[in-house]
PDB file of C-alpha atoms in Angstrom:
ATOM      1  CA  MET A 175     176.244 -84.021  45.564  1.00 48.00           C
ATOM      2  CA  SER A 176     174.097 -87.066  44.611  1.00 56.00           C
ATOM      3  CA  ARG A 177     172.771 -87.365  41.102  1.00 74.00           C
ATOM      4  CA  TRP A 178     169.097 -87.991  41.672  1.00 81.00           C
ATOM      5  CA  LYS A 179     166.675 -89.486  39.199  1.00 83.00           C
ATOM      6  CA  GLY A 180     164.043 -87.127  37.862  1.00 88.00           C
ATOM      7  CA  LEU A 181     160.834 -87.168  39.878  1.00 89.00           C
ATOM      8  CA  PRO A 182     157.652 -88.521  38.212  1.00 89.00           C
ATOM      9  CA  ALA A 183     155.952 -85.857  36.088  1.00 88.00           C
ATOM     10  CA  SER A 184     152.598 -86.763  37.649  1.00 89.00           C
ATOM     11  CA  LEU A 185     153.835 -86.000  41.175  1.00 88.00           C
ATOM     12  CA  ASP A 186     151.862 -83.216  42.879  1.00 91.00           C
ATOM     13  CA  HIS A 187     153.948 -80.051  43.356  1.00 90.00           C
ATOM     14  CA  ARG A 188     153.410 -80.167  47.131  1.00 92.00           C
ATOM     15  CA  VAL A 189     154.774 -83.711  47.340  1.00 91.00           C
ATOM     16  CA  ARG A 190     157.591 -82.770  44.945  1.00 91.00           C
ATOM     17  CA  HIS A 191     158.629 -79.885  47.221  1.00 92.00           C
ATOM     18  CA  LEU A 192     158.821 -82.200  50.256  1.00 92.00           C
ATOM     19  CA  VAL A 193     160.923 -84.771  48.370  1.00 92.00           C
ATOM     20  CA  VAL A 194     163.321 -82.075  47.092  1.00 91.00           C
ATOM     21  CA  GLN A 195     163.823 -80.793  50.656  1.00 92.00           C
ATOM     22  CA  LEU A 196     164.504 -84.335  51.922  1.00 92.00           C
ATOM     23  CA  ARG A 197     166.984 -84.916  49.108  1.00 92.00           C
ATOM     24  CA  ARG A 198     168.840 -81.720  49.995  1.00 90.00           C
ATOM     25  CA  LEU A 199     169.060 -82.732  53.642  1.00 89.00           C
ATOM     26  CA  LYS A 200     170.403 -86.150  52.708  1.00 88.00           C
ATOM     27  CA  ASP A 201     172.984 -84.632  50.326  1.00 89.00           C
ATOM     28  CA  HIS A 202     174.041 -82.020  52.861  1.00 88.00           C
ATOM     29  CA  SER A 203     174.517 -84.690  55.558  1.00 87.00           C
ATOM     30  CA  GLY A 204     176.830 -86.741  53.320  1.00 88.00           C
ATOM     31  CA  LEU A 205     175.059 -89.950  54.389  1.00 89.00           C
ATOM     32  CA  SER A 206     174.505 -92.790  51.932  1.00 90.00           C
ATOM     33  CA  LEU A 207     171.148 -94.565  51.786  1.00 89.00           C
ATOM     34  CA  ALA A 208     172.691 -97.492  53.660  1.00 91.00           C
ATOM     35  CA  ALA A 209     174.028 -95.168  56.367  1.00 89.00           C
ATOM     36  CA  LEU A 210     170.657 -93.437  56.591  1.00 86.00           C
ATOM     37  CA  ALA A 211     168.950 -96.808  57.029  1.00 91.00           C
ATOM     38  CA  ALA A 212     171.412 -97.714  59.789  1.00 91.00           C
ATOM     39  CA  ARG A 213     170.594 -94.536  61.720  1.00 90.00           C
ATOM     40  CA  THR A 214     166.799 -94.783  61.352  1.00 91.00           C
ATOM     41  CA  SER A 215     164.228 -97.587  61.580  1.00 90.00           C
ATOM     42  CA  TYR A 216     163.605 -97.526  57.809  1.00 94.00           C
ATOM     43  CA  SER A 217     165.387 -99.746  55.294  1.00 95.00           C
ATOM     44  CA  LYS A 218     167.596 -98.656  52.411  1.00 92.00           C
ATOM     45  CA  SER A 219     164.957 -99.699  49.853  1.00 94.00           C
ATOM     46  CA  SER A 220     162.323 -97.666  51.730  1.00 94.00           C
ATOM     47  CA  TRP A 221     164.495 -94.536  51.594  1.00 92.00           C
ATOM     48  CA  GLU A 222     165.120 -95.169  47.897  1.00 91.00           C
ATOM     49  CA  ARG A 223     161.361 -95.129  47.262  1.00 92.00           C
ATOM     50  CA  TYR A 224     160.771 -92.079  49.470  1.00 93.00           C
ATOM     51  CA  LEU A 225     163.540 -89.992  47.884  1.00 93.00           C
ATOM     52  CA  ASN A 226     162.547 -90.873  44.322  1.00 92.00           C
ATOM     53  CA  GLY A 227     158.875 -89.966  44.709  1.00 90.00           C
ATOM     54  CA  LYS A 228     157.630 -93.552  44.436  1.00 91.00           C
ATOM     55  CA  LYS A 229     155.993 -93.474  47.863  1.00 92.00           C
ATOM     56  CA  LEU A 230     155.182 -90.748  50.361  1.00 93.00           C
ATOM     57  CA  PRO A 231     157.415 -91.165  53.435  1.00 94.00           C
ATOM     58  CA  PRO A 232     155.512 -91.579  56.711  1.00 95.00           C
ATOM     59  CA  ARG A 233     155.600 -88.749  59.220  1.00 94.00           C
ATOM     60  CA  ALA A 234     157.952 -90.693  61.505  1.00 94.00           C
ATOM     61  CA  ALA A 235     160.456 -91.184  58.662  1.00 93.00           C
ATOM     62  CA  VAL A 236     160.491 -87.440  57.900  1.00 93.00           C
ATOM     63  CA  GLU A 237     161.028 -86.660  61.578  1.00 92.00           C
ATOM     64  CA  ALA A 238     163.816 -89.247  61.800  1.00 91.00           C
ATOM     65  CA  LEU A 239     165.636 -87.770  58.783  1.00 90.00           C
ATOM     66  CA  ALA A 240     165.289 -84.244  60.168  1.00 90.00           C
ATOM     67  CA  ARG A 241     166.759 -85.262  63.523  1.00 90.00           C
ATOM     68  CA  VAL A 242     169.633 -87.211  61.945  1.00 88.00           C
ATOM     69  CA  CYS A 243     170.484 -84.189  59.756  1.00 88.00           C
ATOM     70  CA  GLU A 244     169.868 -81.691  62.601  1.00 87.00           C
ATOM     71  CA  ALA A 245     167.263 -79.876  60.494  1.00 88.00           C
ATOM     72  CA  ASP A 246     164.162 -77.847  61.415  1.00 89.00           C
ATOM     73  CA  VAL A 247     161.796 -80.655  62.498  1.00 89.00           C
ATOM     74  CA  PRO A 248     158.545 -78.592  62.791  1.00 91.00           C
ATOM     75  CA  ARG A 249     159.045 -77.071  59.327  1.00 89.00           C
ATOM     76  CA  LEU A 250     159.598 -80.454  57.672  1.00 87.00           C
ATOM     77  CA  LEU A 251     156.584 -81.949  59.447  1.00 92.00           C
ATOM     78  CA  ALA A 252     154.462 -79.031  58.235  1.00 91.00           C
ATOM     79  CA  LEU A 253     155.639 -79.707  54.667  1.00 90.00           C
ATOM     80  CA  HIS A 254     154.798 -83.386  55.160  1.00 92.00           C
ATOM     81  CA  GLU A 255     151.288 -82.577  56.397  1.00 92.00           C
ATOM     82  CA  VAL A 256     150.530 -80.561  53.262  1.00 91.00           C
ATOM     83  CA  ALA A 257     152.116 -83.206  51.009  1.00 90.00           C
ATOM     84  CA  GLU A 258     150.162 -85.978  52.744  1.00 92.00           C
ATOM     85  CA  GLN A 259     146.858 -84.270  51.960  1.00 91.00           C
ATOM     86  CA  ALA A 260     147.831 -83.965  48.288  1.00 87.00           C
ATOM     87  CA  TRP A 261     149.028 -87.578  48.155  1.00 88.00           C
ATOM     88  CA  SER A 262     145.882 -88.957  49.793  1.00 85.00           C
ATOM     89  CA  ALA A 263     143.605 -86.992  47.457  1.00 81.00           C
ATOM     90  CA  ASP A 264     144.954 -88.910  44.440  1.00 68.00           C
ATOM     91  CA  ARG A 265     144.935 -92.401  45.946  1.00 66.00           C
ATOM     92  CA  PRO A 266     142.332 -94.747  47.456  1.00 58.00           C
ATOM     93  CA  VAL A 267     142.498 -95.271  51.201  1.00 51.00           C
ATOM     94  CA  PRO A 268     143.919 -98.767  52.005  1.00 52.00           C
ATOM     95  CA  SER A 269     142.211-101.079  54.449  1.00 51.00           C
ATOM     96  CA  ALA A 270     143.405-101.097  58.056  1.00 49.00           C
ATOM     97  CA  GLU A 271     144.827-104.615  57.622  1.00 47.00           C
ATOM     98  CA  THR A 272     146.789-103.700  54.460  1.00 49.00           C
ATOM     99  CA  ALA A 273     148.133-100.493  56.018  1.00 48.00           C
ATOM    100  CA  GLU A 274     149.264-102.366  59.132  1.00 49.00           C
ATOM    101  CA  GLN A 275     151.030-105.061  57.084  1.00 48.00           C
ATOM    102  CA  HIS A 276     152.748-102.518  54.845  1.00 50.00           C
ATOM    103  CA  GLY A 277     153.879-100.345  57.763  1.00 50.00           C
ATOM    104  CA  THR A 278     155.371-103.380  59.527  1.00 49.00           C
ATOM    105  CA  ALA A 279     157.336-104.292  56.391  1.00 48.00           C
ATOM    106  CA  GLU A 280     158.871-100.846  55.993  1.00 52.00           C
ATOM    107  CA  GLN A 281     160.077-100.408  59.569  1.00 52.00           C
ATOM    108  CA  HIS A 282     163.030-102.227  61.184  1.00 47.00           C
ATOM    109  CA  GLY A 283     164.672-102.931  57.793  1.00 47.00           C
ATOM    110  CA  THR A 284     162.428-105.924  56.975  1.00 45.00           C
ATOM    111  CA  ALA A 285     161.717-107.028  53.417  1.00 42.00           C
ATOM    112  CA  GLU A 286     158.975-105.067  51.695  1.00 44.00           C
ATOM    113  CA  LYS A 287     156.453-105.767  48.995  1.00 39.00           C
ATOM    114  CA  ASP A 288     154.666-103.142  46.955  1.00 43.00           C
ATOM    115  CA  GLY A 289     151.309-104.871  47.235  1.00 42.00           C
ATOM    116  CA  THR A 290     149.445-108.169  47.507  1.00 43.00           C
ATOM    117  CA  ALA A 291     147.316-109.928  44.924  1.00 43.00           C
ATOM    118  CA  GLU A 292     143.687-109.001  45.089  1.00 42.00           C
ATOM    119  CA  LYS A 293     141.246-111.732  45.980  1.00 45.00           C
ATOM    120  CA  PRO A 294     138.176-112.112  43.761  1.00 46.00           C
ATOM    121  CA  VAL A 295     134.950-111.016  45.367  1.00 43.00           C
ATOM    122  CA  PRO A 296     132.480-113.897  45.726  1.00 49.00           C
ATOM    123  CA  ALA A 297     129.268-113.434  43.836  1.00 45.00           C
ATOM    124  CA  THR A 298     127.329-113.805  47.062  1.00 46.00           C
ATOM    125  CA  ALA A 299     129.135-110.765  48.475  1.00 47.00           C
ATOM    126  CA  VAL A 300     127.617-108.468  45.839  1.00 46.00           C
ATOM    127  CA  PRO A 301     124.387-106.961  47.150  1.00 49.00           C
ATOM    128  CA  PRO A 302     121.393-107.575  44.905  1.00 49.00           C
ATOM    129  CA  VAL A 303     120.076-104.654  42.891  1.00 47.00           C
ATOM    130  CA  SER A 304     116.797-103.409  44.170  1.00 48.00           C
ATOM    131  CA  GLY A 305     114.501-100.571  43.369  1.00 48.00           C
ATOM    132  CA  ARG A 306     115.148 -98.912  46.721  1.00 50.00           C
ATOM    133  CA  SER A 307     117.385 -95.878  46.813  1.00 52.00           C
ATOM    134  CA  MET A 308     119.605 -94.807  49.675  1.00 51.00           C
ATOM    135  CA  PRO A 309     117.817 -92.579  52.174  1.00 56.00           C
ATOM    136  CA  PHE A 310     118.343 -88.875  51.513  1.00 55.00           C
ATOM    137  CA  GLY A 311     119.396 -88.106  55.116  1.00 61.00           C
ATOM    138  CA  PRO A 312     122.607 -90.193  55.178  1.00 64.00           C
ATOM    139  CA  LEU A 313     123.609 -88.764  51.799  1.00 63.00           C
ATOM    140  CA  VAL A 314     123.331 -85.204  53.115  1.00 64.00           C
ATOM    141  CA  LEU A 315     125.224 -86.041  56.298  1.00 71.00           C
ATOM    142  CA  GLY A 316     127.978 -87.736  54.302  1.00 70.00           C
ATOM    143  CA  ALA A 317     128.321 -84.737  51.987  1.00 71.00           C
ATOM    144  CA  LEU A 318     128.471 -82.352  54.956  1.00 74.00           C
ATOM    145  CA  ALA A 319     131.168 -84.486  56.596  1.00 75.00           C
ATOM    146  CA  VAL A 320     133.262 -84.350  53.414  1.00 72.00           C
ATOM    147  CA  LEU A 321     132.856 -80.570  53.179  1.00 75.00           C
ATOM    148  CA  VAL A 322     133.818 -80.079  56.840  1.00 72.00           C
ATOM    149  CA  ALA A 323     136.915 -82.258  56.422  1.00 72.00           C
ATOM    150  CA  ALA A 324     137.953 -80.397  53.263  1.00 69.00           C
ATOM    151  CA  GLY A 325     137.455 -77.055  54.993  1.00 69.00           C
ATOM    152  CA  ALA A 326     139.609 -78.161  57.919  1.00 66.00           C
ATOM    153  CA  VAL A 327     142.402 -79.208  55.558  1.00 62.00           C
ATOM    154  CA  LEU A 328     142.302 -75.872  53.737  1.00 66.00           C
ATOM    155  CA  LEU A 329     142.283 -73.972  57.033  1.00 65.00           C
ATOM    156  CA  VAL A 330     145.346 -75.839  58.325  1.00 54.00           C
ATOM    157  CA  ALA A 331     147.175 -75.234  55.045  1.00 56.00           C
ATOM    158  CA  ARG A 332     146.252 -71.540  55.039  1.00 58.00           C
ATOM    159  CA  LEU A 333     147.304 -71.024  58.667  1.00 55.00           C
ATOM    160  CA  TRP A 334     150.583 -72.778  57.976  1.00 51.00           C
ATOM    161  CA  GLU A 335     151.179 -70.615  54.890  1.00 48.00           C
ATOM    162  CA  ASP A 336     150.404 -67.423  56.813  1.00 49.00           C
ATOM    163  CA  ALA A 337     152.751 -68.443  59.616  1.00 45.00           C
ATOM    164  CA  ASN A 338     155.593 -69.014  57.141  1.00 45.00           C
ATOM    165  CA  GLY A 339     155.036 -65.981  54.945  1.00 42.00           C
ATOM    166  CA  ILE A 340     154.232 -68.081  51.865  1.00 41.00           C
ATOM    167  CA  GLY A 341     152.935 -66.601  48.637  1.00 41.00           C
ATOM    168  CA  ARG A 342     153.138 -62.977  49.758  1.00 40.00           C
ATOM    169  CA  GLY A 343     155.915 -62.112  47.316  1.00 39.00           C
ATOM    170  CA  ALA A 344     158.188 -59.236  48.247  1.00 37.00           C
ATOM    171  CA  GLY A 345     158.653 -58.647  51.942  1.00 38.00           C
ATOM    172  CA  ALA A 346     157.125 -61.962  52.979  1.00 38.00           C
ATOM    173  CA  ALA A 347     157.367 -62.376  56.755  1.00 38.00           C
ATOM    174  CA  MET A 348     160.129 -64.693  57.917  1.00 43.00           C
ATOM    175  CA  THR A 349     159.557 -67.309  60.550  1.00 37.00           C
ATOM    176  CA  ALA A 350     161.661 -67.383  63.661  1.00 35.00           C
ATOM    177  CA  GLY A 351     163.108 -70.809  63.016  1.00 37.00           C
ATOM    178  CA  GLY A 352     163.336 -71.591  59.322  1.00 42.00           C
ATOM    179  CA  THR A 353     162.839 -70.778  55.700  1.00 45.00           C
ATOM    180  CA  ALA A 354     159.861 -68.925  54.326  1.00 43.00           C
ATOM    181  CA  GLY A 355     159.742 -71.237  51.285  1.00 43.00           C
ATOM    182  CA  ALA A 356     156.922 -73.731  50.856  1.00 49.00           C
ATOM    183  CA  PRO A 357     154.990 -75.696  48.233  1.00 50.00           C
ATOM    184  CA  ALA A 358     152.957 -72.560  47.458  1.00 73.00           C
ATOM    185  CA  PHE A 359     155.971 -71.104  45.573  1.00 75.00           C
ATOM    186  CA  THR A 360     155.065 -70.424  41.950  1.00 75.00           C
ATOM    187  CA  HIS A 361     156.821 -68.471  39.231  1.00 69.00           C
ATOM    188  CA  ARG A 362     155.250 -66.605  36.359  1.00 68.00           C
ATOM    189  CA  PRO A 363     157.351 -65.761  33.283  1.00 69.00           C
ATOM    190  CA  GLY A 364     158.854 -62.295  33.656  1.00 70.00           C
ATOM    191  CA  GLU A 365     158.034 -62.072  37.380  1.00 73.00           C
ATOM    192  CA  ASP A 366     160.673 -60.378  39.511  1.00 83.00           C
ATOM    193  CA  PHE A 367     160.310 -60.580  43.297  1.00 86.00           C
ATOM    194  CA  GLY A 368     161.054 -57.600  45.511  1.00 88.00           C
ATOM    195  CA  CYS A 369     164.218 -57.409  47.605  1.00 92.00           C
ATOM    196  CA  PRO A 370     163.730 -55.355  50.805  1.00 90.00           C
ATOM    197  CA  VAL A 371     167.197 -56.182  52.137  1.00 92.00           C
ATOM    198  CA  GLN A 372     167.726 -55.231  55.782  1.00 93.00           C
ATOM    199  CA  ARG A 373     170.401 -55.952  58.366  1.00 94.00           C
ATOM    200  CA  ARG A 374     169.172 -57.781  61.445  1.00 91.00           C
ATOM    201  CA  ALA A 375     171.406 -58.933  64.297  1.00 91.00           C
ATOM    202  CA  GLY A 376     174.455 -58.273  62.135  1.00 90.00           C
ATOM    203  CA  ALA A 377     173.264 -60.284  59.111  1.00 93.00           C
ATOM    204  CA  LEU A 378     171.527 -59.336  55.861  1.00 93.00           C
ATOM    205  CA  TYR A 379     168.036 -60.635  55.115  1.00 94.00           C
ATOM    206  CA  ALA A 380     165.768 -59.983  52.123  1.00 92.00           C
ATOM    207  CA  GLY A 381     162.559 -61.177  53.789  1.00 89.00           C
ATOM    208  CA  HIS A 382     162.102 -64.447  51.875  1.00 89.00           C
ATOM    209  CA  SER A 383     164.159 -66.987  53.860  1.00 92.00           C
ATOM    210  CA  ARG A 384     166.322 -67.247  56.980  1.00 92.00           C
ATOM    211  CA  THR A 385     168.292 -70.264  55.772  1.00 94.00           C
ATOM    212  CA  ASP A 386     172.057 -70.367  55.867  1.00 92.00           C
ATOM    213  CA  THR A 387     172.390 -74.079  55.049  1.00 93.00           C
ATOM    214  CA  ALA A 388     170.228 -74.705  51.958  1.00 93.00           C
ATOM    215  CA  VAL A 389     172.207 -76.096  49.007  1.00 95.00           C
ATOM    216  CA  LEU A 390     171.116 -74.450  45.756  1.00 94.00           C
ATOM    217  CA  GLY A 391     172.492 -75.699  42.455  1.00 92.00           C
ATOM    218  CA  SER A 392     171.513 -75.139  38.837  1.00 90.00           C
ATOM    219  CA  GLY A 393     167.777 -75.680  38.327  1.00 89.00           C
ATOM    220  CA  ALA A 394     166.838 -75.247  42.001  1.00 91.00           C
ATOM    221  CA  SER A 395     163.774 -73.126  42.736  1.00 91.00           C
ATOM    222  CA  GLY A 396     161.857 -71.720  45.695  1.00 91.00           C
ATOM    223  CA  TRP A 397     161.994 -68.974  48.283  1.00 92.00           C
ATOM    224  CA  ASP A 398     165.547 -69.895  49.307  1.00 94.00           C
ATOM    225  CA  VAL A 399     166.607 -69.095  45.734  1.00 94.00           C
ATOM    226  CA  VAL A 400     164.733 -65.769  45.835  1.00 93.00           C
ATOM    227  CA  GLU A 401     166.624 -64.883  49.032  1.00 93.00           C
ATOM    228  CA  ALA A 402     169.992 -65.778  47.486  1.00 96.00           C
ATOM    229  CA  GLN A 403     169.268 -63.784  44.310  1.00 93.00           C
ATOM    230  CA  CYS A 404     168.262 -60.724  46.352  1.00 95.00           C
ATOM    231  CA  LEU A 405     171.477 -60.893  48.373  1.00 96.00           C
ATOM    232  CA  LEU A 406     173.576 -61.405  45.231  1.00 95.00           C
ATOM    233  CA  ARG A 407     172.037 -58.288  43.700  1.00 94.00           C
ATOM    234  CA  HIS A 408     172.567 -56.364  46.960  1.00 94.00           C
ATOM    235  CA  GLN A 409     176.240 -57.405  47.007  1.00 91.00           C
ATOM    236  CA  GLY A 410     176.676 -56.156  43.413  1.00 94.00           C
ATOM    237  CA  TYR A 411     176.470 -59.460  41.535  1.00 95.00           C
ATOM    238  CA  ASP A 412     173.606 -59.379  39.047  1.00 93.00           C
ATOM    239  CA  PRO A 413     171.744 -62.757  39.048  1.00 93.00           C
ATOM    240  CA  GLY A 414     169.826 -61.738  35.920  1.00 88.00           C
ATOM    241  CA  GLY A 415     166.508 -61.356  37.727  1.00 86.00           C
ATOM    242  CA  VAL A 416     164.983 -62.363  41.042  1.00 92.00           C
ATOM    243  CA  ASP A 417     162.659 -65.084  39.811  1.00 91.00           C
ATOM    244  CA  GLY A 418     163.330 -67.877  42.330  1.00 90.00           C
ATOM    245  CA  ILE A 419     165.017 -70.157  39.771  1.00 93.00           C
ATOM    246  CA  VAL A 420     168.761 -70.853  39.569  1.00 92.00           C
ATOM    247  CA  GLY A 421     169.614 -70.263  35.921  1.00 91.00           C
ATOM    248  CA  GLY A 422     172.854 -69.618  34.071  1.00 93.00           C
ATOM    249  CA  ARG A 423     173.181 -65.955  35.066  1.00 93.00           C
ATOM    250  CA  THR A 424     172.574 -66.758  38.720  1.00 95.00           C
ATOM    251  CA  VAL A 425     175.241 -69.487  38.613  1.00 95.00           C
ATOM    252  CA  ARG A 426     177.729 -67.065  37.030  1.00 95.00           C
ATOM    253  CA  ALA A 427     176.949 -64.412  39.656  1.00 95.00           C
ATOM    254  CA  VAL A 428     177.566 -66.960  42.431  1.00 96.00           C
ATOM    255  CA  LYS A 429     180.894 -67.954  40.861  1.00 96.00           C
ATOM    256  CA  ARG A 430     182.048 -64.317  40.734  1.00 95.00           C
ATOM    257  CA  LEU A 431     181.138 -63.875  44.408  1.00 96.00           C
ATOM    258  CA  GLN A 432     182.919 -67.108  45.342  1.00 96.00           C
ATOM    259  CA  ALA A 433     186.044 -66.109  43.413  1.00 96.00           C
ATOM    260  CA  ARG A 434     186.206 -62.778  45.202  1.00 94.00           C
ATOM    261  CA  PHE A 435     186.048 -64.387  48.643  1.00 94.00           C
ATOM    262  CA  LYS A 436     188.416 -67.285  47.806  1.00 94.00           C
ATOM    263  CA  LEU A 437     185.690 -69.954  47.890  1.00 95.00           C
ATOM    264  CA  PRO A 438     185.465 -72.952  45.516  1.00 94.00           C
ATOM    265  CA  THR A 439     183.915 -71.518  42.333  1.00 95.00           C
ATOM    266  CA  ASP A 440     181.340 -74.239  41.742  1.00 94.00           C
ATOM    267  CA  GLY A 441     178.364 -71.875  41.331  1.00 93.00           C
ATOM    268  CA  ILE A 442     176.461 -73.701  44.090  1.00 95.00           C
ATOM    269  CA  VAL A 443     175.114 -71.748  47.050  1.00 95.00           C
ATOM    270  CA  GLY A 444     176.011 -73.692  50.191  1.00 94.00           C
ATOM    271  CA  PRO A 445     176.739 -72.848  53.851  1.00 95.00           C
ATOM    272  CA  ASP A 446     180.029 -71.038  53.099  1.00 95.00           C
ATOM    273  CA  THR A 447     178.467 -68.955  50.324  1.00 96.00           C
ATOM    274  CA  TRP A 448     175.496 -68.084  52.553  1.00 96.00           C
ATOM    275  CA  LYS A 449     177.898 -66.704  55.167  1.00 94.00           C
ATOM    276  CA  VAL A 450     179.364 -64.344  52.572  1.00 94.00           C
ATOM    277  CA  LEU A 451     175.934 -63.351  51.227  1.00 96.00           C
ATOM    278  CA  ARG A 452     174.648 -62.437  54.680  1.00 95.00           C
ATOM    279  CA  ARG A 453     177.681 -60.300  55.693  1.00 92.00           C
TER     280      ARG A 453
END
């Protein structure tokens, strides 16, 4: 598994969640950054920035990675949509010319630059100060437009959360095609999620995630972890609490399970361990 650099502390949790998911896909695929660049239209240096939280990957890059890794494309694009809203809220909108130049540099493996020098604004371009104020009507219309746009963003995020069973704690509804985890996952000290384990189509599910491919190592967090902890407890291996965070007791519980079923005892939940957990 790759040893990733720590993500910037200032990174919004919704963007952080997207980057972590992309990192896991890349690790699980076994592809290097150079190999990933060769199989997509984005350069190695672009992927390095995307996967280290230096720049939000464009939607097309996320879709390309998902298809290369045979992952759930709609789920990753939904994560990207939420992350994009968070990213845009903290940064000024670039001009159309700058955005076009930057997008051209990142695609097709061409050389990239992080920015261009700003040109000084001529004094004649600064409008003179006058005693006239802006008409009240345009101000009201502008404020209403901002409110409508913000409401639309919140509605999309809420509908997406409801569709994926996010933030409902125990018994959260599972989607038909992917994991019920999302950037809305939060943990409060001492919180222990419920584990309504049921058998469906011959496999065990605890209602928090349908994944059987997520790679969960020490320090991982999210609804996939909650699912794994519930199944560990159901199988008789105490993870020390169902809090959605892979700590020392969870790692030891995974190792005991792996030892029993003759799997490599690395304490990491991967595809082979998921198969055992869902029996």
